[in-house]
Amino acid sequence: MNVFDNQYRTYRIILKIVGLWPYDNSIYVRIQRICVLIYFLIGILIQIFSLVKSEISLRNCIVTFSTTFPIVLFCLRYIYCLTLFSYAKVLFDDICIEEHLLQDTTEIQIQTKYLDISSHIIYIFCWLSFICVASTWIFILNPVILDVIMPLNKFRLHYSVIFLSNDRRKFIDIFLVLNSIIIFTFGLLSLICSELFTNIVSYYICRQFHIVCYRIRKIITDLSMPNLPKTDLKLRDIHRVVDIHCHAIEHIHMAANNAATQYLLAIILFVFSFSVNLYRLYKALVTTDNRMEILGSTLIVIYHVMMALYNNHYGQLIINSNHGIFNELCASTWYRIPLKAQKLLLFMILRSSMGCEICLSGLFTPSYAGLTSMMSSSFSYCAVIYSIQ
């Protein structure tokens, strides 16, 4: 079974659409990646230029930054995926050969369970992202389509499109409209690629930890039997379990080392972006009756919350899975097995008691505590913006 032809097929297709499939490095794909990055840079420059040309005020800054920060985040996450190509190939290769290392039907069931959960989360994340993409198309093209079908008059409100930061109501060149659609479409697709890569990493590590728990339970049960023949074979099985555990921990270190800088920058941008868009949503609810403004701001805020929840949930899964190994070892009858086996398992008890987590340069650890910290910081900055209005 090739998981990238079955459970992860949707993710592989999206990676190919945006040019982030690590095994495809042709000249056409390189040109595609350059074009995507250029589009992101064009969007950022448009925002900066619109702010410079308009009157500098709190409202104009909020409207501009509420779209500039997400575009910068799109660009960073796209570059993040490009820098992960070497590690992604190692991870994807390990996932593809994982099936051949399983020993019985129970381990196959464990693998299938985690793959199904991971693929379901991928589908949910993709559908929510596609809803945001469709809403962006409607949000941006709605005034243009209405102006073509029914010219603007005093009975219909014509709102400023998201890329305009001044109060003047005017028509937007079709190139700017199409450019904005492309930026947000490829931006959300880039976020799908980067955030779901964390999904694949975390569930792969959780599968390995769960298989370790199952094999430890099975080995200890067999070794606890008196006069068990072929004890040396069981010791070899313990060595294999230790290797699987060390291999999973190695993946955690590789993921942390490769993601540390980009992830920390993304967290900083996320906090600023979420706080600014949260304030924009608040002002839209309190001071305006523009439904499209409220809808657009609501979708952006919801997507921010979804990103923060998913990323920190994946980190918490790894922490809980490692604690599961420690609890399994402590609750077992490891003290009844032969002395050589006890020494091997004591090393695993010691290692699993230290905790396994994706620690980003010692500054941030994705977990539920990290989620609380991010939300708290975002609300604090939103309150600061409110206080200076």
mmCIF file with all atom_site columns, N, CA and C in Angstrom, residues 22 35 53 94 102 121 139 159 162 191 193 235 241:
data_model
loop_
_atom_site.group_PDB
_atom_site.id
_atom_site.type_symbol
_atom_site.label_atom_id
_atom_site.label_alt_id
_atom_site.label_comp_id
_atom_site.label_asym_id
_atom_site.label_entity_id
_atom_site.label_seq_id
_atom_site.pdbx_PDB_ins_code
_atom_site.Cartn_x
_atom_site.Cartn_y
_atom_site.Cartn_z
_atom_site.occupancy
_atom_site.B_iso_or_equiv
_atom_site.pdbx_formal_charge
_atom_site.auth_seq_id
_atom_site.auth_comp_id
_atom_site.auth_asym_id
_atom_site.auth_atom_id
_atom_site.pdbx_PDB_model_num
ATOM 1  N N  . PRO A 1 22  ? 8.167   17.272  -3.161  1.00 0.00 ? 22  PRO A N  1
ATOM 2  C CA . PRO A 1 22  ? 9.641   17.258  -3.059  1.00 0.00 ? 22  PRO A CA 1
ATOM 3  C C  . PRO A 1 22  ? 10.343  16.411  -4.103  1.00 0.00 ? 22  PRO A C  1
ATOM 4  N N  . CYS A 1 35  ? 7.201   31.976  -9.727  1.00 0.00 ? 35  CYS A N  1
ATOM 5  C CA . CYS A 1 35  ? 6.007   32.776  -10.022 1.00 0.00 ? 35  CYS A CA 1
ATOM 6  C C  . CYS A 1 35  ? 5.130   32.941  -8.782  1.00 0.00 ? 35  CYS A C  1
ATOM 7  N N  . LYS A 1 53  ? 0.227   55.771  -0.182  1.00 0.00 ? 53  LYS A N  1
ATOM 8  C CA . LYS A 1 53  ? -0.539  56.718  -0.989  1.00 0.00 ? 53  LYS A CA 1
ATOM 9  C C  . LYS A 1 53  ? -1.741  57.275  -0.247  1.00 0.00 ? 53  LYS A C  1
ATOM 10 N N  . ASP A 1 94  ? 10.266  6.877   4.653   1.00 0.00 ? 94  ASP A N  1
ATOM 11 C CA . ASP A 1 94  ? 10.018  6.042   5.832   1.00 0.00 ? 94  ASP A CA 1
ATOM 12 C C  . ASP A 1 94  ? 8.547   5.637   5.923   1.00 0.00 ? 94  ASP A C  1
ATOM 13 N N  . LEU A 1 102 ? 6.005   -3.992  9.674   1.00 0.00 ? 102 LEU A N  1
ATOM 14 C CA . LEU A 1 102 ? 4.985   -4.444  10.625  1.00 0.00 ? 102 LEU A CA 1
ATOM 15 C C  . LEU A 1 102 ? 5.015   -5.961  10.733  1.00 0.00 ? 102 LEU A C  1
ATOM 16 N N  . ILE A 1 121 ? -8.467  14.338  9.026   1.00 0.00 ? 121 ILE A N  1
ATOM 17 C CA . ILE A 1 121 ? -8.108  15.708  9.380   1.00 0.00 ? 121 ILE A CA 1
ATOM 18 C C  . ILE A 1 121 ? -7.676  16.481  8.138   1.00 0.00 ? 121 ILE A C  1
ATOM 19 N N  . PHE A 1 139 ? -16.124 37.373  -2.386  1.00 0.00 ? 139 PHE A N  1
ATOM 20 C CA . PHE A 1 139 ? -15.911 38.649  -1.710  1.00 0.00 ? 139 PHE A CA 1
ATOM 21 C C  . PHE A 1 139 ? -15.262 39.684  -2.632  1.00 0.00 ? 139 PHE A C  1
ATOM 22 N N  . TYR A 1 159 ? -18.805 48.620  -1.638  1.00 0.00 ? 159 TYR A N  1
ATOM 23 C CA . TYR A 1 159 ? -17.798 48.665  -0.581  1.00 0.00 ? 159 TYR A CA 1
ATOM 24 C C  . TYR A 1 159 ? -16.407 48.608  -1.167  1.00 0.00 ? 159 TYR A C  1
ATOM 25 N N  . ILE A 1 162 ? -10.833 44.528  -0.452  1.00 0.00 ? 162 ILE A N  1
ATOM 26 C CA . ILE A 1 162 ? -9.900  44.302  0.658   1.00 0.00 ? 162 ILE A CA 1
ATOM 27 C C  . ILE A 1 162 ? -8.530  44.915  0.436   1.00 0.00 ? 162 ILE A C  1
ATOM 28 N N  . LEU A 1 191 ? -0.686  27.224  2.825   1.00 0.00 ? 191 LEU A N  1
ATOM 29 C CA . LEU A 1 191 ? -0.925  26.924  4.235   1.00 0.00 ? 191 LEU A CA 1
ATOM 30 C C  . LEU A 1 191 ? -1.371  25.473  4.419   1.00 0.00 ? 191 LEU A C  1
ATOM 31 N N  . CYS A 1 193 ? -0.421  22.974  2.607   1.00 0.00 ? 193 CYS A N  1
ATOM 32 C CA . CYS A 1 193 ? 0.792   22.148  2.473   1.00 0.00 ? 193 CYS A CA 1
ATOM 33 C C  . CYS A 1 193 ? 1.647   22.186  3.732   1.00 0.00 ? 193 CYS A C  1
ATOM 34 N N  . LEU A 1 235 ? 15.108  -10.956 23.324  1.00 0.00 ? 235 LEU A N  1
ATOM 35 C CA . LEU A 1 235 ? 16.040  -9.850  23.532  1.00 0.00 ? 235 LEU A CA 1
ATOM 36 C C  . LEU A 1 235 ? 16.301  -9.100  22.229  1.00 0.00 ? 235 LEU A C  1
ATOM 37 N N  . VAL A 1 241 ? 12.665  -2.862  19.187  1.00 0.00 ? 241 VAL A N  1
ATOM 38 C CA . VAL A 1 241 ? 11.756  -1.867  19.767  1.00 0.00 ? 241 VAL A CA 1
ATOM 39 C C  . VAL A 1 241 ? 12.521  -0.602  20.147  1.00 0.00 ? 241 VAL A C  1
#
